[in-house]
Short mmCIF file of C-alpha atoms in Angstrom, two decimals:
data_model
loop_
_atom_site.label_atom_id
_atom_site.label_comp_id
_atom_site.label_asym_id
_atom_site.label_seq_id
_atom_site.Cartn_x
_atom_site.Cartn_y
_atom_site.Cartn_z
CA MET H 20 0.00 0.00 0.00
CA LEU H 21 2.82 2.41 0.82
CA CYS H 22 4.35 1.76 -2.60
CA ALA H 23 1.20 2.86 -4.42
CA ARG H 24 0.40 5.72 -2.05
CA PRO H 25 1.19 9.28 -3.25
CA ALA H 26 3.45 11.54 -1.21
CA LYS H 27 0.61 13.86 -0.26
CA PRO H 28 -1.24 14.11 2.01
CA SER H 29 1.32 13.22 4.67
CA LEU H 30 0.64 10.30 6.95
CA PRO H 31 -0.35 11.02 10.56
CA LEU H 32 2.64 11.19 12.91
CA ASP H 33 1.69 8.10 14.92
CA ILE H 34 1.45 6.02 11.74
CA MET H 35 4.80 7.35 10.50
CA VAL H 36 6.43 6.41 13.80
CA ALA H 37 4.94 2.91 13.64
CA ILE H 38 6.15 2.43 10.06
CA ASP H 39 9.65 3.66 10.91
CA THR H 40 9.81 1.32 13.90
CA ALA H 41 8.82 -1.64 11.73
CA LEU H 42 11.37 -0.75 9.04
CA VAL H 43 14.19 -0.37 11.56
CA TYR H 44 13.34 -3.78 13.00
CA ASP H 45 13.17 -5.32 9.52
CA LEU H 46 16.58 -3.94 8.59
CA ALA H 47 18.15 -5.17 11.82
CA SER H 48 16.77 -8.67 11.24
CA ARG H 49 18.32 -8.93 7.76
CA SER H 50 21.83 -10.02 6.92
CA GLN H 51 24.06 -6.99 6.45
CA VAL H 52 27.57 -6.27 5.26
CA SER H 53 29.87 -3.38 6.06
CA ALA H 54 31.12 -1.49 3.02
CA LEU H 55 34.49 -1.26 4.74
CA GLU H 56 34.73 -5.05 5.04
CA ILE H 57 34.31 -5.74 1.33
CA ASP H 58 37.71 -6.63 -0.09
CA PRO H 59 38.70 -3.97 -2.61
CA ILE H 60 39.78 -5.03 -6.07
CA LEU H 61 41.62 -1.73 -6.45
CA PRO H 62 43.02 -0.56 -3.09
CA ARG H 63 43.14 3.10 -2.25
CA ARG H 64 46.22 4.77 -3.72
CA LEU H 65 47.98 7.79 -2.28
CA THR H 66 50.52 9.77 -4.27
CA ASP H 67 53.25 11.93 -2.79
CA ARG H 68 53.05 15.56 -3.83
CA GLU H 69 54.96 18.65 -2.80
CA SER H 70 52.46 19.51 -0.11
CA GLY H 71 51.89 16.00 1.18
CA LYS H 72 49.87 12.98 0.11
CA HIS H 73 47.07 13.14 -2.43
CA GLN H 74 44.55 10.46 -3.30
CA SER H 75 44.96 9.34 -6.90
CA ARG H 76 42.38 6.60 -6.49
CA PRO H 77 39.90 5.57 -3.79
CA SER H 78 39.37 2.02 -2.65
CA ILE H 79 37.13 0.39 -5.26
CA SER H 80 35.21 -2.83 -4.67
CA VAL H 81 32.26 -4.72 -6.09
CA TRP H 82 29.55 -6.57 -4.21
CA LYS H 83 26.45 -8.53 -5.23
CA GLY H 84 23.37 -8.17 -3.11
CA ASP H 85 20.69 -5.88 -1.71
CA ILE H 86 22.06 -2.33 -1.73
CA THR H 87 19.94 -1.43 1.31
CA SER H 88 21.77 -4.03 3.41
CA ILE H 89 25.18 -2.33 3.04
CA ARG H 90 26.09 -0.40 6.18
CA ASP H 91 28.91 2.01 7.02
CA CYS H 92 28.30 4.01 3.86
CA THR H 93 27.75 7.72 3.42
CA ALA H 94 25.39 7.49 0.46
CA ILE H 95 23.86 4.96 -1.89
CA VAL H 96 22.84 5.75 -5.46
CA ASN H 97 19.27 5.20 -6.59
CA ALA H 98 18.45 4.70 -10.28
CA ALA H 99 15.30 6.81 -10.34
CA ASN H 100 12.75 7.63 -13.01
CA SER H 101 12.07 11.13 -14.29
CA GLN H 102 9.21 11.68 -11.81
CA MET H 103 11.71 11.12 -8.97
CA LEU H 104 8.99 9.84 -6.63
CA GLY H 105 9.92 6.18 -6.49
CA CYS H 106 8.20 3.18 -8.04
CA PHE H 107 4.43 2.92 -7.63
CA ILE H 108 4.14 -0.77 -8.58
CA PRO H 109 3.89 -3.00 -5.48
CA GLY H 110 6.42 -5.82 -5.54
CA HIS H 111 8.26 -4.47 -8.55
CA LYS H 112 11.87 -5.68 -8.46
CA CYS H 113 13.54 -2.40 -9.41
CA ILE H 114 16.21 -0.69 -7.33
CA ASP H 115 13.98 2.38 -6.99
CA ASN H 116 11.28 0.30 -5.30
CA ALA H 117 13.74 -1.52 -3.04
CA ILE H 118 15.28 1.70 -1.75
CA HIS H 119 11.98 3.51 -1.17
CA ALA H 120 10.46 0.45 0.52
CA SER H 121 13.34 0.23 2.99
CA ALA H 122 13.63 3.97 3.58
CA GLY H 123 9.95 4.51 4.28
CA PRO H 124 7.42 7.14 3.19
CA GLY H 125 9.67 9.97 4.38
CA LEU H 126 11.88 9.44 1.34
CA ARG H 127 9.00 9.90 -1.09
CA GLU H 128 7.92 13.05 0.71
CA ALA H 129 11.47 14.43 0.48
CA CYS H 130 11.60 13.65 -3.25
CA TYR H 131 8.19 15.24 -3.71
CA ALA H 132 9.41 18.45 -2.06
CA LEU H 133 12.43 18.57 -4.39
CA MET H 134 10.30 18.06 -7.49
CA GLU H 135 7.69 20.58 -6.39
CA GLU H 136 10.44 23.17 -6.05
CA GLN H 137 11.92 22.21 -9.43
CA GLY H 138 8.57 22.28 -11.20
CA CYS H 139 9.42 19.81 -13.97
CA LEU H 140 10.54 16.25 -14.59
CA GLU H 141 14.11 15.32 -13.77
CA ALA H 142 16.39 15.24 -16.78
CA GLU H 143 18.83 12.42 -17.46
CA GLY H 144 22.35 12.72 -16.14
CA GLN H 145 21.66 14.88 -13.10
CA ALA H 146 21.72 14.00 -9.41
CA LYS H 147 19.74 15.03 -6.33
CA VAL H 148 20.33 14.09 -2.72
CA THR H 149 17.91 13.31 0.10
CA PRO H 150 18.30 11.91 3.61
CA GLY H 151 18.36 8.12 3.88
CA TYR H 152 15.66 7.95 6.58
CA ASN H 153 15.47 4.29 7.70
CA LEU H 154 18.29 3.10 5.46
CA ASN H 155 21.79 2.26 6.65
CA SER H 156 23.16 5.08 4.53
CA LYS H 157 22.83 8.65 5.73
CA TYR H 158 21.98 9.88 2.23
CA VAL H 159 20.44 8.70 -1.02
CA ILE H 160 21.66 10.21 -4.30
CA HIS H 161 19.03 9.93 -7.03
CA THR H 162 19.88 9.98 -10.73
CA VAL H 163 17.92 9.28 -13.92
CA GLY H 164 19.86 7.26 -16.48
CA PRO H 165 19.24 6.87 -20.21
CA GLN H 166 16.55 4.42 -21.28
CA ILE H 167 17.04 2.43 -24.49
CA PRO H 168 15.12 -0.38 -26.20
CA ARG H 169 16.26 -3.70 -24.80
CA GLY H 170 18.72 -5.42 -27.10
CA SER H 171 19.74 -2.27 -28.96
CA VAL H 172 23.24 -0.77 -29.06
CA PRO H 173 23.66 2.46 -27.06
CA THR H 174 24.41 5.59 -29.06
CA VAL H 175 27.30 7.90 -28.24
CA GLU H 176 24.83 10.33 -26.69
CA GLN H 177 23.30 7.62 -24.48
CA ALA H 178 26.74 6.42 -23.37
CA ARG H 179 27.77 9.94 -22.48
CA MET H 180 24.50 10.52 -20.64
CA LEU H 181 25.17 7.45 -18.50
CA ALA H 182 28.66 8.77 -17.80
CA ASP H 183 27.07 12.07 -16.75
CA CYS H 184 25.01 10.17 -14.16
CA TYR H 185 28.17 8.85 -12.52
CA ARG H 186 29.90 12.24 -12.64
CA SER H 187 26.88 13.99 -11.15
CA CYS H 188 26.60 11.44 -8.34
CA LEU H 189 30.30 11.76 -7.53
CA GLN H 190 30.10 15.54 -7.46
CA THR H 191 26.99 15.44 -5.28
CA ALA H 192 28.68 13.03 -2.86
CA GLU H 193 31.75 15.26 -2.80
CA GLU H 194 29.62 18.16 -1.61
CA LEU H 195 28.17 16.20 1.33
CA PRO H 196 29.56 16.83 4.83
CA VAL H 197 32.60 14.76 5.76
CA PRO H 198 31.71 12.32 8.55
CA GLU H 199 33.61 12.57 11.78
CA GLY H 200 36.78 10.54 11.78
CA GLY H 201 37.00 9.54 8.14
CA GLY H 202 36.19 9.92 4.48
CA LYS H 203 33.04 9.14 2.59
CA VAL H 204 31.84 5.80 1.25
CA LEU H 205 29.71 5.90 -1.91
CA VAL H 206 27.78 2.85 -3.14
CA PHE H 207 26.68 2.80 -6.79
CA CYS H 208 23.87 0.67 -8.14
CA SER H 209 24.03 -0.46 -11.78
CA ILE H 210 22.42 2.63 -13.29
CA SER H 211 20.12 2.04 -16.30
CA THR H 212 20.86 -1.70 -16.58
CA GLY H 213 17.50 -2.88 -15.24
CA ILE H 214 14.25 -2.03 -16.98
CA PHE H 215 15.99 0.90 -18.67
CA GLY H 216 17.68 -1.64 -20.93
CA PHE H 217 21.32 -0.50 -21.01
CA PRO H 218 23.58 -3.50 -21.80
CA SER H 219 25.49 -4.59 -18.70
CA ALA H 220 28.89 -4.93 -20.36
CA GLU H 221 28.83 -1.43 -21.84
CA ALA H 222 27.40 0.01 -18.62
CA CYS H 223 30.18 -1.62 -16.61
CA SER H 224 32.90 -0.13 -18.81
CA ILE H 225 31.31 3.31 -18.68
CA ALA H 226 30.89 3.17 -14.90
CA VAL H 227 34.45 2.09 -14.15
CA ARG H 228 36.06 4.41 -16.66
CA THR H 229 34.03 7.44 -15.59
CA VAL H 230 34.64 6.93 -11.88
CA LEU H 231 38.39 6.52 -12.32
CA GLU H 232 38.65 9.50 -14.65
CA TRP H 233 36.71 11.65 -12.20
CA PHE H 234 39.09 10.83 -9.37
CA SER H 235 42.10 11.52 -11.59
CA HIS H 236 40.87 15.13 -11.74
CA HIS H 237 39.86 15.35 -8.07
CA ARG H 238 43.00 14.48 -6.15
CA HIS H 239 41.68 16.12 -2.98
CA SER H 240 38.39 14.22 -2.97
CA THR H 241 36.87 13.37 0.39
CA ILE H 242 35.40 10.15 -1.08
CA THR H 243 37.74 7.39 0.05
CA ASP H 244 35.73 4.29 -0.87
CA VAL H 245 33.54 3.36 -3.84
CA VAL H 246 31.45 0.19 -4.02
CA PHE H 247 29.74 -1.05 -7.19
CA ASP H 248 26.65 -2.99 -6.13
CA VAL H 249 25.32 -5.43 -8.76
CA PHE H 250 22.29 -7.68 -9.26
CA SER H 251 23.63 -10.87 -10.77
CA GLU H 252 26.62 -13.19 -10.77
CA SER H 253 27.34 -12.30 -14.38
CA ASP H 254 27.45 -8.59 -13.51
CA LEU H 255 29.72 -9.39 -10.57
CA ASN H 256 32.14 -11.14 -12.90
CA LEU H 257 31.99 -8.24 -15.37
CA TYR H 258 33.07 -5.73 -12.74
CA ARG H 259 35.69 -8.02 -11.24
CA HIS H 260 37.23 -8.63 -14.64
CA ARG H 261 37.07 -4.97 -15.65
CA LEU H 262 38.61 -3.73 -12.41
CA SER H 263 41.23 -6.48 -12.25
CA GLU H 264 42.60 -5.67 -15.71
CA LEU H 265 43.10 -2.02 -14.86
CA SER H 266 46.37 -0.53 -13.86
CA TYR H 267 45.08 2.97 -13.49
CA ASP H 268 47.38 5.88 -12.83
CA ASP H 269 46.88 8.92 -15.03
CA GLY H 270 43.30 8.82 -16.30
CA LYS H 271 44.23 7.18 -19.61
CA SER H 272 43.17 3.67 -18.82
CA PRO H 273 41.26 1.93 -21.62
CA GLY H 274 37.54 2.27 -21.26
CA VAL H 275 34.66 2.75 -23.62
CA VAL H 276 35.86 2.56 -27.22
CA PHE H 277 33.81 4.39 -29.85
CA PRO H 278 34.06 4.00 -33.63
CA ALA H 279 36.69 6.23 -35.24
CA ARG H 280 34.05 8.17 -37.16
CA GLU H 281 32.43 9.19 -33.86
CA GLN H 282 35.58 10.28 -32.07
CA HIS H 283 35.07 13.93 -33.07
CA ILE H 284 31.58 13.80 -31.52
CA VAL H 285 32.97 12.38 -28.29
CA LYS H 286 35.69 15.04 -28.18
CA LEU H 287 33.16 17.82 -28.72
CA TYR H 288 30.78 16.37 -26.12
CA ASP H 289 33.55 16.32 -23.51
CA SER H 290 34.91 19.79 -24.30
CA PRO H 291 34.93 22.33 -21.43
CA SER H 292 32.47 24.58 -23.26
CA MET H 293 29.98 21.73 -23.72
CA GLN H 294 30.31 20.67 -20.09
CA ALA H 295 29.70 24.27 -19.03
CA ALA H 296 26.68 24.49 -21.33
CA ARG H 297 25.17 21.32 -19.87
CA THR H 298 25.64 22.67 -16.36
CA ILE H 299 23.95 25.96 -17.24
CA LEU H 300 20.99 24.16 -18.79
CA ARG H 301 20.59 21.87 -15.80
CA GLU H 302 20.54 24.80 -13.40
CA ALA H 303 18.31 27.10 -15.47
CA ASP H 304 14.71 27.71 -14.45
CA TYR H 305 13.74 29.14 -17.84
CA LEU H 306 15.20 28.83 -21.32
CA MET H 307 15.08 31.22 -24.24
CA ILE H 308 16.22 29.75 -27.57
CA SER H 309 17.49 32.18 -30.20
CA ALA H 310 17.88 30.36 -33.52
CA GLY H 311 19.41 31.52 -36.78
CA ALA H 312 20.11 30.24 -40.27
CA GLY H 313 22.83 27.87 -39.12
CA LEU H 314 20.21 25.68 -37.49
CA SER H 315 18.38 25.29 -40.80
CA ALA H 316 21.69 24.50 -42.46
CA SER H 317 22.31 21.81 -39.84
CA ALA H 318 18.95 20.36 -40.88
CA GLU H 319 20.34 20.34 -44.46
CA LEU H 320 18.03 23.17 -45.56
CA ASP H 321 21.07 25.27 -46.41
CA TYR H 322 20.27 28.54 -48.17
CA THR H 323 23.90 28.89 -49.31
CA SER H 324 24.03 25.45 -50.97
CA ALA H 325 24.38 25.41 -54.75
CA ASP H 326 23.80 21.65 -54.75
CA LEU H 327 20.47 22.02 -52.94
CA PHE H 328 19.30 24.65 -55.43
CA SER H 329 20.38 22.58 -58.44
CA GLN H 330 18.62 19.50 -57.07
CA HIS H 331 15.30 21.11 -56.14
CA LEU H 332 15.00 24.22 -58.34
CA PRO H 333 16.82 23.59 -61.64
CA GLY H 334 14.11 25.42 -63.58
CA PHE H 335 15.13 28.73 -62.02
CA LYS H 336 18.88 28.66 -62.63
CA LYS H 337 18.24 30.51 -65.91
CA TYR H 338 17.61 33.65 -63.87
CA GLY H 339 21.17 33.54 -62.55
CA PHE H 340 20.33 32.04 -59.17
CA ARG H 341 22.99 29.86 -57.55
CA CYS H 342 21.38 29.27 -54.15
CA LEU H 343 18.22 30.12 -52.22
CA TYR H 344 19.71 33.31 -50.83
CA ASP H 345 20.15 34.71 -54.34
CA VAL H 346 16.39 35.01 -54.76
CA PHE H 347 15.96 37.37 -51.81
CA GLY H 348 15.28 40.87 -53.09
CA PHE H 349 15.17 39.77 -56.74
CA GLN H 350 12.68 41.89 -58.71
CA SER H 351 13.53 41.18 -62.37
CA TRP H 352 10.92 38.49 -62.90
CA PRO H 353 9.68 38.33 -66.51
CA SER H 354 6.11 37.91 -65.27
CA GLU H 355 4.02 37.50 -62.15
CA GLN H 356 3.50 33.87 -63.19
CA ALA H 357 7.29 33.34 -63.03
CA ARG H 358 7.48 35.01 -59.62
CA TRP H 359 4.68 32.89 -58.22
CA SER H 360 6.11 29.76 -59.83
CA TYR H 361 9.22 30.21 -57.73
CA PHE H 362 7.22 31.04 -54.61
CA MET H 363 5.14 27.88 -54.93
CA ASN H 364 8.15 25.62 -55.59
CA HIS H 365 9.98 27.09 -52.62
CA LEU H 366 6.97 26.58 -50.35
CA ILE H 367 6.58 22.98 -51.52
CA ILE H 368 10.25 22.26 -50.76
CA VAL H 369 9.87 23.56 -47.22
CA ARG H 370 6.52 21.83 -46.73
CA ASP H 371 7.95 18.46 -47.78
CA TRP H 372 11.30 18.77 -45.98
CA PRO H 373 11.82 15.53 -44.03
CA GLN H 374 11.78 15.31 -40.26
CA GLN H 375 15.20 15.98 -38.75
CA GLU H 376 16.80 14.17 -35.83
CA LEU H 377 18.39 17.45 -34.76
CA TYR H 378 15.01 19.11 -34.13
CA SER H 379 13.51 15.92 -32.65
CA ASN H 380 16.34 15.67 -30.12
CA LEU H 381 16.02 19.36 -29.34
CA TRP H 382 12.28 19.06 -28.70
CA ARG H 383 12.76 15.94 -26.58
CA THR H 384 15.32 17.76 -24.42
CA ILE H 385 13.23 20.91 -24.07
CA SER H 386 9.93 19.13 -23.43
CA THR H 387 11.51 16.96 -20.73
CA ARG H 388 13.28 19.75 -18.90
CA PHE H 389 11.30 22.96 -19.52
CA ALA H 390 7.74 21.99 -20.50
CA GLY H 391 5.29 22.18 -17.62
CA ASP H 392 1.80 20.94 -16.90
CA ALA H 393 -1.33 22.86 -17.92
CA GLY H 394 0.58 25.02 -20.38
CA ASP H 395 3.04 26.30 -17.79
CA ASP H 396 5.97 26.03 -20.18
CA ARG H 397 9.27 27.59 -19.17
CA TYR H 398 10.86 28.11 -22.57
CA PHE H 399 10.44 30.37 -25.59
CA VAL H 400 11.84 30.25 -29.13
CA ARG H 401 12.83 33.32 -31.10
CA THR H 402 13.96 32.46 -34.63
CA SER H 403 14.77 34.28 -37.85
CA ASN H 404 14.13 31.04 -39.73
CA ALA H 405 10.94 31.06 -41.79
CA ASP H 406 10.88 27.30 -42.45
CA GLY H 407 8.57 26.38 -39.57
CA LEU H 408 10.70 23.40 -38.54
CA PHE H 409 10.30 24.12 -34.83
CA VAL H 410 6.51 23.77 -35.01
CA ARG H 411 6.69 20.76 -37.33
CA HIS H 412 8.80 18.92 -34.76
CA GLY H 413 6.43 19.42 -31.85
CA PHE H 414 7.10 22.92 -30.52
CA PRO H 415 3.76 24.66 -29.84
CA ALA H 416 3.25 27.62 -32.18
CA SER H 417 2.44 29.78 -29.15
CA ARG H 418 6.03 29.32 -27.92
CA VAL H 419 7.71 30.27 -31.21
CA SER H 420 8.22 33.86 -32.37
CA THR H 421 9.15 34.44 -36.03
CA PRO H 422 9.85 38.17 -36.47
CA GLN H 423 10.85 37.65 -40.10
CA GLY H 424 7.71 35.74 -40.98
CA HIS H 425 7.19 32.09 -41.84
CA TYR H 426 6.31 30.21 -44.98
CA ALA H 427 3.03 28.87 -43.64
CA GLN H 428 1.52 32.31 -44.25
CA LEU H 429 1.61 34.94 -46.99
CA GLN H 430 1.45 38.60 -46.09
CA CYS H 431 0.31 41.57 -48.15
CA ILE H 432 3.27 43.84 -48.82
CA ARG H 433 0.97 46.85 -48.96
CA LYS H 434 0.25 46.50 -45.23
CA CYS H 435 -3.25 47.75 -45.97
CA ARG H 436 -4.53 46.30 -42.71
CA LYS H 437 -3.16 44.42 -39.71
CA ASP H 438 -4.88 41.14 -40.55
CA ALA H 439 -3.67 41.00 -44.16
CA VAL H 440 -2.10 37.60 -43.53
CA PHE H 441 -3.23 34.49 -45.40
CA ASP H 442 -2.58 30.78 -45.00
CA ALA H 443 -0.27 29.57 -47.75
CA ALA H 444 -1.74 26.06 -47.99
CA PRO H 445 -4.74 26.94 -50.24
CA TYR H 446 -2.47 28.76 -52.68
CA ILE H 447 -0.10 25.81 -52.84
CA ALA H 448 -3.00 23.40 -53.37
CA ALA H 449 -4.32 25.51 -56.25
CA ALA H 450 -0.96 25.94 -57.97
CA GLU H 451 0.79 22.60 -57.44
CA PRO H 452 -1.18 20.55 -60.04
CA HIS H 453 -0.33 23.13 -62.72
CA LEU H 454 3.44 23.33 -62.17
CA ASP H 455 5.29 21.93 -65.18
CA PRO H 456 7.45 18.98 -63.99
CA ILE H 457 10.33 20.05 -66.27
CA THR H 458 10.32 23.86 -66.25
CA GLN H 459 8.77 24.08 -62.74
CA HIS H 460 6.75 27.07 -64.00
CA LEU H 461 3.03 27.80 -64.04
CA PRO H 462 1.30 28.34 -67.39
CA ALA H 463 1.59 31.87 -68.76
CA ASP H 464 -2.17 32.38 -68.43
CA PHE H 465 -2.45 30.92 -64.93
CA PRO H 466 -4.29 33.39 -62.68
CA VAL H 467 -2.10 34.55 -59.80
CA PRO H 468 -2.93 36.86 -56.87
CA THR H 469 -2.40 40.52 -57.60
CA SER H 470 -3.08 42.11 -54.23
CA ILE H 471 -0.75 40.02 -52.11
CA SER H 472 2.84 38.97 -52.53
CA PHE H 473 4.88 36.30 -50.82
CA SER H 474 7.34 37.71 -48.30
CA ALA H 475 9.00 35.61 -45.63
CA TYR H 476 10.96 38.62 -44.47
CA VAL H 477 8.39 41.01 -43.02
CA GLU H 478 8.90 43.78 -40.53
CA GLU H 479 9.23 42.68 -36.94
CA VAL H 480 6.48 44.88 -35.63
CA THR H 481 3.95 43.44 -38.09
CA SER H 482 4.91 39.90 -37.11
CA MET H 483 4.52 40.74 -33.44
CA ILE H 484 1.05 42.21 -34.15
CA THR H 485 0.12 38.99 -35.93
CA LEU H 486 1.31 36.91 -32.99
CA SER H 487 -0.55 39.13 -30.57
CA ALA H 488 -3.73 38.84 -32.62
CA LYS H 489 -3.46 35.08 -32.21
CA LYS H 490 -3.26 35.56 -28.45
CA SER H 491 0.18 33.98 -28.26
CA LYS H 492 2.77 35.30 -25.88
CA THR H 493 5.58 37.34 -27.37
CA ILE H 494 9.18 37.16 -26.32
CA VAL H 495 8.68 40.46 -24.49
CA ASP H 496 5.92 38.92 -22.38
CA PHE H 497 8.05 35.88 -21.65
CA VAL H 498 11.16 37.80 -20.58
CA SER H 499 9.18 40.38 -18.61
CA GLU H 500 7.37 37.71 -16.62
CA ARG H 501 10.55 35.77 -15.87
CA TRP H 502 12.67 38.84 -15.12
CA SER H 503 10.14 39.99 -12.55
CA HIS H 504 11.13 36.99 -10.42
CA LEU H 505 14.52 38.08 -9.15
CA ARG H 506 15.64 34.59 -8.17
CA THR H 507 14.78 33.06 -11.54
CA ARG H 508 17.67 31.74 -13.61
CA LEU H 509 17.05 32.47 -17.29
CA SER H 510 19.33 30.79 -19.80
CA SER H 511 19.58 32.07 -23.37
CA TRP H 512 20.50 29.40 -25.91
CA ARG H 513 21.71 30.66 -29.30
CA LEU H 514 21.46 28.06 -32.05
CA GLY H 515 22.72 28.46 -35.58
CA TRP H 516 24.08 31.99 -35.32
CA GLY H 517 27.39 32.90 -36.90
#
């Protein structure tokens, strides 16, 4: 019942005391092991330096069994889900359930308080700490690992996200108070290897490599002992073998090996600027994305590409165009039919542009971290791109400002009235059947609009009026609201700008 019960309302005090008493008795009646009595595979190593001794490596051991039965430890790591409230399935054999069941309802209430303050789901690769309540450990460090389809091969991004989990947990443990009379003992579970589907062998290599690399850069760490707790005999053998083959000294021990073609991605992902960017995003309360033409180019809709123009618009090279940018401002059309022929072809190209992994990944990241319930979203997009790719990949139109217009609408260049904006789709539907497949032009006698003209690049004020008329928040509204909260952390993310 406690497993399925929500954190709120809180249980009456007398019931909480009775539950805690029962859990303490249950823990005392179970077989336990001291983390300090587990034989290390890699003993702690101290290195002489000018100012004394520095730790180049903590004691590292591996143990198979119930993580809640390990005593004499500062913190244990919980592989949580993005809700961070524990498992709600009674009897479920996940580490999240085991830890919450042994800690008692106080742990769920503590997690609930953290998530209420955060206001959104927990992103992968981060770490949060709570008291351990009825556990042997004083603290629990919660982290959400990457989830992949069982049996699939992890991508570079997923591998790096798992490594981030270990780094975040280590850093969180480092910031905990040092216990009286000694260092800290940190016990890791096998993050993401359960129902989250990460292959055990790859997860083992990532865990060991990441932990050792972290300590190579933190010689003054107060963490003196690390225990890898595993589920199965096969996992136990994996860690024993991996740790036994290491002779680690300078952070260059072999670890996860990525294909040569992906090495540049790995290098970029680990660069100081990328690490700083990830930290800023994790700590931000609100996010403002400012996107330019480079983002479209990354989605292969490159306005400077001669190849793209030749492939999609060969019928218009006779006008001297080399790329899409060359058409901007061009007024020497031989006829209105020729002008509208280009407009329609351009709109069709953008309309039919395939879905892009870049935008899908961006939306997945933003929706997980900054999208709230009941429309309480904490992000806004401001883009000069007229291609509409943000909206096509899931971003709500109300969260996207396009001051230079967008191809989904045509606007009267006469500005005769504020609502002189028209959906482009009916015009495309009327013209597309009549476009010559070779010349890409409309017939010379094809009737074209005379009172409106296609213009993706419209004045900013007109675009803002259009957005306002649709009752969508502008960037000014967004920033003003967020800036009024003095403690709010607003991160600005510039994508695709030169």
